[in-house]
PDB file of C-alpha atoms in Angstrom:
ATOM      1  CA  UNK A 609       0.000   0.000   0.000  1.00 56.00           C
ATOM      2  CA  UNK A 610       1.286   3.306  -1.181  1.00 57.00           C
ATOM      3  CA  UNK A 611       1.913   5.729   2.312  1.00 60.00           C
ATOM      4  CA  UNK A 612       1.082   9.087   2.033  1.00 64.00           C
ATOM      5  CA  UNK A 613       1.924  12.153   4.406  1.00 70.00           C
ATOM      6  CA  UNK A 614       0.053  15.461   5.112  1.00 72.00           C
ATOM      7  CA  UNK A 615       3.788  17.424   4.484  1.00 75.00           C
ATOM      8  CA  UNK A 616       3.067  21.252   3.731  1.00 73.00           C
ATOM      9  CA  UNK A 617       1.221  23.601   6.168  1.00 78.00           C
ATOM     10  CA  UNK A 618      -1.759  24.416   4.189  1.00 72.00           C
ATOM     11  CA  UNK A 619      -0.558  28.070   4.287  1.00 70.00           C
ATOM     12  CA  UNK A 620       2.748  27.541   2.252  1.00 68.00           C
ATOM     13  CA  UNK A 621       0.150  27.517  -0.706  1.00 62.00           C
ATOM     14  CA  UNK A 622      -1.894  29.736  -0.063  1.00 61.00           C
ATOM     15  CA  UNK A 623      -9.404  33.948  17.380  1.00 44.00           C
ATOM     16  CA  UNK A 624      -5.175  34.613  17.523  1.00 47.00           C
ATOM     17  CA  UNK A 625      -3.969  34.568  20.881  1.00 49.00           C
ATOM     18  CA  UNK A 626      -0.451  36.925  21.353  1.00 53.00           C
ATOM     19  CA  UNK A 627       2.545  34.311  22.418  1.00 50.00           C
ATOM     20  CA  UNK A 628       6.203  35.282  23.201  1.00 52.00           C
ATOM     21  CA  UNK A 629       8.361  32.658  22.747  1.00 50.00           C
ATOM     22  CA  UNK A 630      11.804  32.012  22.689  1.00 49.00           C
ATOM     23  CA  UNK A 631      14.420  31.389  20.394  1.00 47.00           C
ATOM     24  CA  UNK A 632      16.215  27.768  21.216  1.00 45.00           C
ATOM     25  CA  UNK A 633      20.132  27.655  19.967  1.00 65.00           C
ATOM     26  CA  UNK A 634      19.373  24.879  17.678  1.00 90.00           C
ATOM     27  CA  UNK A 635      17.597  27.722  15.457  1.00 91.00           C
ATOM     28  CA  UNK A 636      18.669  29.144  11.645  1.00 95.00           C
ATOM     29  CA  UNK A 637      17.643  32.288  10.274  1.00 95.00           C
ATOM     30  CA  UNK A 638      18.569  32.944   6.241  1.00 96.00           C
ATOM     31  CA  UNK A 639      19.518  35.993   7.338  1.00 94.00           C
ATOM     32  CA  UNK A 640      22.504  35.025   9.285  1.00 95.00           C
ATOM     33  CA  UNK A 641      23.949  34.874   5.693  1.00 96.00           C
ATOM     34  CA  UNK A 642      26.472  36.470   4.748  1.00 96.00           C
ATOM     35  CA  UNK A 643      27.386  37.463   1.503  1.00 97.00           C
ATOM     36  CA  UNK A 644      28.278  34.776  -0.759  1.00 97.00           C
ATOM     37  CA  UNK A 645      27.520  32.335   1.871  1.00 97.00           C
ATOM     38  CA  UNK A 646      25.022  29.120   1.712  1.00 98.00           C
ATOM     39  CA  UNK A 647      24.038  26.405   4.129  1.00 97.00           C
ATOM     40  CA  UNK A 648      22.283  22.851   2.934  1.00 98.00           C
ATOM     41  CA  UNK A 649      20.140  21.573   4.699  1.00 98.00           C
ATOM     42  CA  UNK A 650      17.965  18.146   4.683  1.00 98.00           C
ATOM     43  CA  UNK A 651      14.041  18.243   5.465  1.00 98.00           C
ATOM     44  CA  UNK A 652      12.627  16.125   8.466  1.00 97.00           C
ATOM     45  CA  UNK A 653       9.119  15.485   9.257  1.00 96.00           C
ATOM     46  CA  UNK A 654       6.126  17.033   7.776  1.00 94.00           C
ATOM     47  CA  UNK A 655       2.867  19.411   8.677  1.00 93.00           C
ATOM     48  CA  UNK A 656       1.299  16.245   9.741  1.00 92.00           C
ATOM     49  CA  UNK A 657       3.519  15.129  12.273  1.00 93.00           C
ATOM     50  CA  UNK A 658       4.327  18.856  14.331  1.00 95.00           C
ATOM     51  CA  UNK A 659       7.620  19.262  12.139  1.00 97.00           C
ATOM     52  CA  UNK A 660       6.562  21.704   9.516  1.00 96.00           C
ATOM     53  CA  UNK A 661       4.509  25.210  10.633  1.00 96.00           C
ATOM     54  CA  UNK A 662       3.398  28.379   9.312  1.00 95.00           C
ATOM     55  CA  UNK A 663       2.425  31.930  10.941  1.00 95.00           C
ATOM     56  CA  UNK A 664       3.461  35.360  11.491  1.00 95.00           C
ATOM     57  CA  UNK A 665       5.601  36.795  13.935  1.00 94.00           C
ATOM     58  CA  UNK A 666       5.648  40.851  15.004  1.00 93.00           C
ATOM     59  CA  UNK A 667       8.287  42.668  17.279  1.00 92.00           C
ATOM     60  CA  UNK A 668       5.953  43.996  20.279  1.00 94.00           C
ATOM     61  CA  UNK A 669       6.671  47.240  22.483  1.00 94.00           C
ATOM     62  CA  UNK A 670       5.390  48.004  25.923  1.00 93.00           C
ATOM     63  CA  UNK A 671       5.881  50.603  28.677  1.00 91.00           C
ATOM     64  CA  UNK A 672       9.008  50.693  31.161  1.00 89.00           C
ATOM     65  CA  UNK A 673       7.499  50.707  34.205  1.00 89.00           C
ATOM     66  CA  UNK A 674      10.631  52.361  35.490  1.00 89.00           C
ATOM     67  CA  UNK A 675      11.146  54.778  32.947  1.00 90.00           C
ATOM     68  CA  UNK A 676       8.076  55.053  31.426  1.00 88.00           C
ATOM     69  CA  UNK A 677       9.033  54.460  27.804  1.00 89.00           C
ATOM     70  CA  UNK A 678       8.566  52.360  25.018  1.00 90.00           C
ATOM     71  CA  UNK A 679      10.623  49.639  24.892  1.00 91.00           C
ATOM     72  CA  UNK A 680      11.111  46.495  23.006  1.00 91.00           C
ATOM     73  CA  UNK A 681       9.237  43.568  24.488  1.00 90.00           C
ATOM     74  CA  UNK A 682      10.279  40.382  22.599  1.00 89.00           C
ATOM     75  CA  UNK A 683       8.650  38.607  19.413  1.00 89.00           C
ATOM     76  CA  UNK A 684       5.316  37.695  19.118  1.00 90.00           C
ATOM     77  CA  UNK A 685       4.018  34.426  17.538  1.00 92.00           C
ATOM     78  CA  UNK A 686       0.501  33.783  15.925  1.00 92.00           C
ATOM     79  CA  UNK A 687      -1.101  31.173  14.280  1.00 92.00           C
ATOM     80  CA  UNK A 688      -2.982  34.132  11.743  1.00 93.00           C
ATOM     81  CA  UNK A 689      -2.523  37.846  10.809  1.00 94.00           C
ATOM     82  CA  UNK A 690      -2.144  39.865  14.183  1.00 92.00           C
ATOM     83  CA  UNK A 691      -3.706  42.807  12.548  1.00 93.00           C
ATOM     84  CA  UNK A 692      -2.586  45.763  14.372  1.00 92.00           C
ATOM     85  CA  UNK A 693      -2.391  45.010  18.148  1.00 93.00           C
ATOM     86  CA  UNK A 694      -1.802  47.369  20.432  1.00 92.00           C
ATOM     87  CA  UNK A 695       1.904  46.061  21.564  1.00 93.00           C
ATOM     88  CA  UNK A 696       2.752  46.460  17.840  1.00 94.00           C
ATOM     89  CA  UNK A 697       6.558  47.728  17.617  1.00 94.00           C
ATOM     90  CA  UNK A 698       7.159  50.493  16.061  1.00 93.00           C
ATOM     91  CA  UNK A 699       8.955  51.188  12.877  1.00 93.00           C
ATOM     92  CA  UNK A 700      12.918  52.516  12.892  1.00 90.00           C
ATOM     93  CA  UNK A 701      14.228  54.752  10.827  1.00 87.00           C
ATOM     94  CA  UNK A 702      17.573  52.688   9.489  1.00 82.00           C
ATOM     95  CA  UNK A 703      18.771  55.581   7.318  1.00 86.00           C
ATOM     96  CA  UNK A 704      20.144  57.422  10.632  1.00 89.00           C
ATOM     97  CA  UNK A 705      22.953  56.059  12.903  1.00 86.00           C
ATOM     98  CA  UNK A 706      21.616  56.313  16.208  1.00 88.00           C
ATOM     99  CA  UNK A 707      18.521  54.350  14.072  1.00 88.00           C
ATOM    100  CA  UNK A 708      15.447  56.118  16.035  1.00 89.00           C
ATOM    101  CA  UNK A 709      12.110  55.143  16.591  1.00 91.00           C
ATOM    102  CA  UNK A 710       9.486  56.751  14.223  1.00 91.00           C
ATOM    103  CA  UNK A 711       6.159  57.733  16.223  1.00 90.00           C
ATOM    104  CA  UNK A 712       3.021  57.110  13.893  1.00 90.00           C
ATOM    105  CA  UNK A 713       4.450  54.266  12.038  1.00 91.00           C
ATOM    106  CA  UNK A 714       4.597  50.546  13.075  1.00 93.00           C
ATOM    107  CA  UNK A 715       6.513  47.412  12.126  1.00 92.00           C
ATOM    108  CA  UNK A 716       4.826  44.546   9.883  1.00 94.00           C
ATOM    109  CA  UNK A 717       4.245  41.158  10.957  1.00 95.00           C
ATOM    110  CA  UNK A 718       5.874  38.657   9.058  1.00 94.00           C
ATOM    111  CA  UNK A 719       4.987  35.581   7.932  1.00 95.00           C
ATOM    112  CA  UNK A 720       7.180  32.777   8.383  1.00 96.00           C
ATOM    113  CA  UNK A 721       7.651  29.024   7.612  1.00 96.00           C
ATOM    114  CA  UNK A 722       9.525  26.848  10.147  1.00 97.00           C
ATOM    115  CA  UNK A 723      10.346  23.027   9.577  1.00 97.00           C
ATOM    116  CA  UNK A 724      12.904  20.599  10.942  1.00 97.00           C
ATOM    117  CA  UNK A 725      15.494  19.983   9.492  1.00 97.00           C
ATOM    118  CA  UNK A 726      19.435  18.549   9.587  1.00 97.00           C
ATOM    119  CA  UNK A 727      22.399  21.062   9.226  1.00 96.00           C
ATOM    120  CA  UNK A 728      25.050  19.463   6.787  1.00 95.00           C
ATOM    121  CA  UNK A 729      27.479  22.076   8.756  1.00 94.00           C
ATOM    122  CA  UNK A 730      26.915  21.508  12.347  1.00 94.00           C
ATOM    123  CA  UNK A 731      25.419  17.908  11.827  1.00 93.00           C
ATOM    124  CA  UNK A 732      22.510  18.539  14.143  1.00 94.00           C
ATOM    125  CA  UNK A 733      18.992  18.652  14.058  1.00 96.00           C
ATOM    126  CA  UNK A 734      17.567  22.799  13.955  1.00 96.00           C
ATOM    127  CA  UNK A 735      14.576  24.828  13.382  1.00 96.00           C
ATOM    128  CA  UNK A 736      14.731  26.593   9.728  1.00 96.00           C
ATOM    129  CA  UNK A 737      12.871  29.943  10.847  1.00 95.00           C
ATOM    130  CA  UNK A 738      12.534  31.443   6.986  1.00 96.00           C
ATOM    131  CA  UNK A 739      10.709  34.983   6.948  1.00 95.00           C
ATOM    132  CA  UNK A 740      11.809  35.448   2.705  1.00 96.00           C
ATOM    133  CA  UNK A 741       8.786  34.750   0.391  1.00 95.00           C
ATOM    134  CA  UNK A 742      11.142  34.249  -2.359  1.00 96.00           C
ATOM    135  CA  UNK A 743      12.390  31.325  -0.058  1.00 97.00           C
ATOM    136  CA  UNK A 744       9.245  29.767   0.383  1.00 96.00           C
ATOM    137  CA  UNK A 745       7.573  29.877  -2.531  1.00 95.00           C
ATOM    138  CA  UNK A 746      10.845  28.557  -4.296  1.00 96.00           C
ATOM    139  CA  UNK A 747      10.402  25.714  -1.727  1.00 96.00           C
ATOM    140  CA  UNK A 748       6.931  25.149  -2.751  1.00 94.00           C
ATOM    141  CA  UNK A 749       7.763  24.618  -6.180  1.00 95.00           C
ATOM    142  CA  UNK A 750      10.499  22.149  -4.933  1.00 95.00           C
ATOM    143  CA  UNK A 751       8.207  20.061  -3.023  1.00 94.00           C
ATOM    144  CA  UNK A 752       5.464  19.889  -6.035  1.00 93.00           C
ATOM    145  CA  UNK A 753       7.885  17.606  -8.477  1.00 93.00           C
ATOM    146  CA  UNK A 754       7.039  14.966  -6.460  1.00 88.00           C
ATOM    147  CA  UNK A 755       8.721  12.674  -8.946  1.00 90.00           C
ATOM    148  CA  UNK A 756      12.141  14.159  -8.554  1.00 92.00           C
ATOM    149  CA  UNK A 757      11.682  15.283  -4.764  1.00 95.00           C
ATOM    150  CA  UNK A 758      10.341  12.195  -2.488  1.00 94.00           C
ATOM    151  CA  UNK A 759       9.814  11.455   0.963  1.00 94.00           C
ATOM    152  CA  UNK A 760      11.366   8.040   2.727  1.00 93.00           C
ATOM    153  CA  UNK A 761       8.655   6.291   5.001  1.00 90.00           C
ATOM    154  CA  UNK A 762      10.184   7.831   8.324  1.00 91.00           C
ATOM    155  CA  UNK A 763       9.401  11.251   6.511  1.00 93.00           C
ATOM    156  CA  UNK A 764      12.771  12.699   5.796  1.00 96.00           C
ATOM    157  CA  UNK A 765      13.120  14.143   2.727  1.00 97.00           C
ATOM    158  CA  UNK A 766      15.159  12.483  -0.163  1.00 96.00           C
ATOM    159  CA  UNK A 767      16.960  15.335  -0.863  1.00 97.00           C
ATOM    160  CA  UNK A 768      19.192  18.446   0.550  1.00 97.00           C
ATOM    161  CA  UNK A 769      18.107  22.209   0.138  1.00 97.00           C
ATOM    162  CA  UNK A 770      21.122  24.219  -0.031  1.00 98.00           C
ATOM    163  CA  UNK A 771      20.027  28.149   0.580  1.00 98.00           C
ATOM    164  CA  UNK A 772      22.364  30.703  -0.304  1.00 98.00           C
ATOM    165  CA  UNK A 773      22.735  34.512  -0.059  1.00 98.00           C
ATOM    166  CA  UNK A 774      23.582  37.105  -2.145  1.00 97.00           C
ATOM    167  CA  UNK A 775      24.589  41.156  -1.534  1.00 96.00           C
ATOM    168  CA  UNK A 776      23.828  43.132   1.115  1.00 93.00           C
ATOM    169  CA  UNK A 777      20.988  45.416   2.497  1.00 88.00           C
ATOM    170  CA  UNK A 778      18.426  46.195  -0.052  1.00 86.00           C
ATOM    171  CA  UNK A 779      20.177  44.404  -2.370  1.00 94.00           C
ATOM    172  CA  UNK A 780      20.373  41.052  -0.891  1.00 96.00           C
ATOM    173  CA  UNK A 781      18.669  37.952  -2.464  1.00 97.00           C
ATOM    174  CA  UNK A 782      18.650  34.550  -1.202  1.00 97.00           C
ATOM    175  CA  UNK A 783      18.223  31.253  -3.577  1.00 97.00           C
ATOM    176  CA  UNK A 784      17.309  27.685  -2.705  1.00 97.00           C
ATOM    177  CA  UNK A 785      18.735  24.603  -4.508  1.00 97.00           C
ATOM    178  CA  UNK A 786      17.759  21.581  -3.980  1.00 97.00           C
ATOM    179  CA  UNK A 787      19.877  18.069  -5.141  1.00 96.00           C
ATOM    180  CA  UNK A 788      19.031  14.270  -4.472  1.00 96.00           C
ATOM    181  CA  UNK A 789      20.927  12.735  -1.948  1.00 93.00           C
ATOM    182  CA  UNK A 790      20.068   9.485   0.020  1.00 93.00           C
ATOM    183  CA  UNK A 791      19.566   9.489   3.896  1.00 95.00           C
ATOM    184  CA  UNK A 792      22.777   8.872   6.044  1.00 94.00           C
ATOM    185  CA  UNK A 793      22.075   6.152   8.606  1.00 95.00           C
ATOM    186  CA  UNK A 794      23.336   8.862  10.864  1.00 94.00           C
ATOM    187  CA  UNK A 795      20.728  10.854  10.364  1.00 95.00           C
ATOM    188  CA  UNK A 796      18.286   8.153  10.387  1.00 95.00           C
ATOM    189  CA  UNK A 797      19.423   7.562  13.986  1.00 95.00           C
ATOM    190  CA  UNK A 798      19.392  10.749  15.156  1.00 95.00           C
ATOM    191  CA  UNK A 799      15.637  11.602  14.036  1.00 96.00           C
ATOM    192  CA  UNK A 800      14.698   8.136  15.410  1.00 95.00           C
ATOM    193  CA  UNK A 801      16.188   9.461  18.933  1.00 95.00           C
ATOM    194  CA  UNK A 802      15.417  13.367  18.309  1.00 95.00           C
ATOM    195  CA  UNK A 803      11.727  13.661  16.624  1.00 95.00           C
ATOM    196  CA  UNK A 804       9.381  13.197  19.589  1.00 95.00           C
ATOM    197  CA  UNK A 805      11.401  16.052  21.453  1.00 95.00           C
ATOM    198  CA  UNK A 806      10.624  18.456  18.791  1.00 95.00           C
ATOM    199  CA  UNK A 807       7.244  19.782  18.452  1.00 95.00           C
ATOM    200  CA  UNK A 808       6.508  23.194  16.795  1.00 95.00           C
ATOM    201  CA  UNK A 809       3.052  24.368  17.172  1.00 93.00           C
ATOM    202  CA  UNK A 810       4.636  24.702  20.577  1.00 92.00           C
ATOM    203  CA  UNK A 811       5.539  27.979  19.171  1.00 90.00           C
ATOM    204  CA  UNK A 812       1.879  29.287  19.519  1.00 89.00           C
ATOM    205  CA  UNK A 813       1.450  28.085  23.097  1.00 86.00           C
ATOM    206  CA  UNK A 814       4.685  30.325  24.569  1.00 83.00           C
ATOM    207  CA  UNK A 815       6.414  27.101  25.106  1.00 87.00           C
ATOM    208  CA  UNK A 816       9.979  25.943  23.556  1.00 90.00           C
ATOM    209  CA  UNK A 817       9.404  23.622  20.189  1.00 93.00           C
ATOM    210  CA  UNK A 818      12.149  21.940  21.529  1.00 93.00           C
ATOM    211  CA  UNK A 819      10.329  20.295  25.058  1.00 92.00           C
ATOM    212  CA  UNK A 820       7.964  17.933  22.576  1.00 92.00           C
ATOM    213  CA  UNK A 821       4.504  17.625  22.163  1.00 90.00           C
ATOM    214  CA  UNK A 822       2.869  19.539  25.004  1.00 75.00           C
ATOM    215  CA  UNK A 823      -1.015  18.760  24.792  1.00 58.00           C
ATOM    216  CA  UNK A 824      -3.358  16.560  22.833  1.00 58.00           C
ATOM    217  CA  UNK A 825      -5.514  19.257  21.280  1.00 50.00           C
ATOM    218  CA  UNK A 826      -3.978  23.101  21.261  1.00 44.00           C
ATOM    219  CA  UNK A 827      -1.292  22.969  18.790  1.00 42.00           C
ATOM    220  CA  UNK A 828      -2.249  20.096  16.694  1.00 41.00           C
ATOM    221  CA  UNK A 829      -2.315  20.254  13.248  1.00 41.00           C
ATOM    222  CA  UNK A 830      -5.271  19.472  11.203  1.00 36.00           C
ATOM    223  CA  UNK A 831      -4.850  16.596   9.161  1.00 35.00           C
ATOM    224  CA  UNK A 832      -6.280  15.606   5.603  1.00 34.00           C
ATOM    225  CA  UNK A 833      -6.417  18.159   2.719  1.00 33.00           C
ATOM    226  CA  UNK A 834      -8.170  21.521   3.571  1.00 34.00           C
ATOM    227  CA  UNK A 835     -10.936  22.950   2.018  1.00 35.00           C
ATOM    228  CA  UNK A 836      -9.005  24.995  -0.449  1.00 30.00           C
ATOM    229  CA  UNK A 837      -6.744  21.397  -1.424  1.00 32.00           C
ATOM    230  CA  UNK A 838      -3.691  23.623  -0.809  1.00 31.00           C
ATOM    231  CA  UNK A 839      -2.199  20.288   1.010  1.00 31.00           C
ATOM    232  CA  UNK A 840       0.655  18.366  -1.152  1.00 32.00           C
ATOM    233  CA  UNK A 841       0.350  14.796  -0.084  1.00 32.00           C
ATOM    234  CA  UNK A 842       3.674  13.732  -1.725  1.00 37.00           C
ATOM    235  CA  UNK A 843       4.351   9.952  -2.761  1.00 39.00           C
ATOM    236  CA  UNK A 844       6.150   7.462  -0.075  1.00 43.00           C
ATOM    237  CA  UNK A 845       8.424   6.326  -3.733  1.00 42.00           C
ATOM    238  CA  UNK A 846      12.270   5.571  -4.004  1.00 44.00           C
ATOM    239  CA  UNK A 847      14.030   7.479  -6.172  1.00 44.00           C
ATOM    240  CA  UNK A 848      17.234   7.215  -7.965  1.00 47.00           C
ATOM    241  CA  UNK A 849      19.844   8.737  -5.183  1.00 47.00           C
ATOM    242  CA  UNK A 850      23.467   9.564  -4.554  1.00 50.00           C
ATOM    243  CA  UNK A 851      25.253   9.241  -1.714  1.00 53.00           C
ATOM    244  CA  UNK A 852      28.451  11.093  -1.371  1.00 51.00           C
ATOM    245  CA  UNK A 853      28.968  12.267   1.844  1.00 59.00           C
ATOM    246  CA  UNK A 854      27.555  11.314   5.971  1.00 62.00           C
ATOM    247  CA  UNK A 855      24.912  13.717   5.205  1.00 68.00           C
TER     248      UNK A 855
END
């Protein structure tokens, strides 16, 4: 019998609650590119299992009780559009030095994709955090050709992303590549071991993705195809692979 998995959050394709959270150290930003740089990177677990998420994020403000200033209060994460809540940061004026707050204006949220996945460079299991729509929708295309890009049973991808960065400031871009590449048995192990400490709708619920599942029902996806059939249920197929390296 063919397997299938529920892999994309339905919002790659297409009442929120305001949650700080935290940023664990096993957690990669694009944007701590440099120039010229890349990473690769090798997808684990899906939207179906807690390994794959989508939402927005927004810098919040709030008063000094000290002082009695605005301040920066940490990120906030929601599960839809914030709108524009109260704590909403706002904007800075990057063109000056001292980089000043600018009364009257506010910051965006952001939407953001975050999935498991294996660093090739520090040969660990992380938390992509990517904020670029270029970056996602590139990945969406990627994870459509489901003939070329497959999924093993276990739900790691059969095949590396590598992301890389180009220019600075307003002229950066970023590009994603992926390349077929069989699983390590390393890796294998270490998602055996790792994947039920990872669970990211823990993100919504203020807690750290990295302390597991934390309840039965808040957090957990939805599975099936939604009502728009933005869900890609990929094919459980082997596919022609090369294996050159542990990862």
């Amino acid at each position: 019998m063919t397997m299938t998995l529920q892999v994309m959050p339905p919002e790659l394709l297409a009442a929120t609650e305001k949650i700080e959270t935290r940023e664990p150290q096993a957690y990669w930003k694009p944007s701590s590119l440099k120039d010229g740089e890349s990473e690769e990177f090798r997808l684990l677990g899906c939207y179906q299992t807690g390994h794959a998420i989508m939402g927005f994020q927004y810098a919040s403000e709030a008063i000094d009780p000290k002082s009695g200033d605005l301040r920066f209060n940490g990120f906030v994460v929601t599960r839809t559009h914030p709108g524009t809540p109260p704590d909403l940061a706002r904007d800075t004026d990057w063109s000056k030095p001292d980089r000043p707050k600018i009364d009257g204006t506010t910051v965006k949220p952001r939407r953001f994709l975050a999935w498991v996945a294996s660093s090739a460079t520090r040969k660990r299991l992380e938390i992509l955090f990517i904020e670029q729509k270029t970056l996602r929708e590139a990945l969406t295309e990627i994870l459509q050709e489901e003939e070329d890009y497959t999924w093993t049973e276990e739900g790691l991808a059969n095949f590396s992303i590598k992301i890389s960065r180009k220019g600075t400031g307003l002229e950066t871009t970023y590009s994603i590549l992926p390349k077929v590449r069989a699983v390590s048995e390393k890796i294998k192990a270490d998602w055996e071991t790792e994947k039920d400490t990872i669970w990211l709708p823990n993100f919504f619920e203020g807690k750290d993705p990295f302390d597991g599942k934390q309840t039965e029902e808040k957090g957990l996806p939805a599975g099936g195809v939604d009502e728009r059939g933005a869900t890609v249920m990929p094919k459980k197929v082997k596919a022609k692979v090369t294996n050159d390296n542990d990862f």
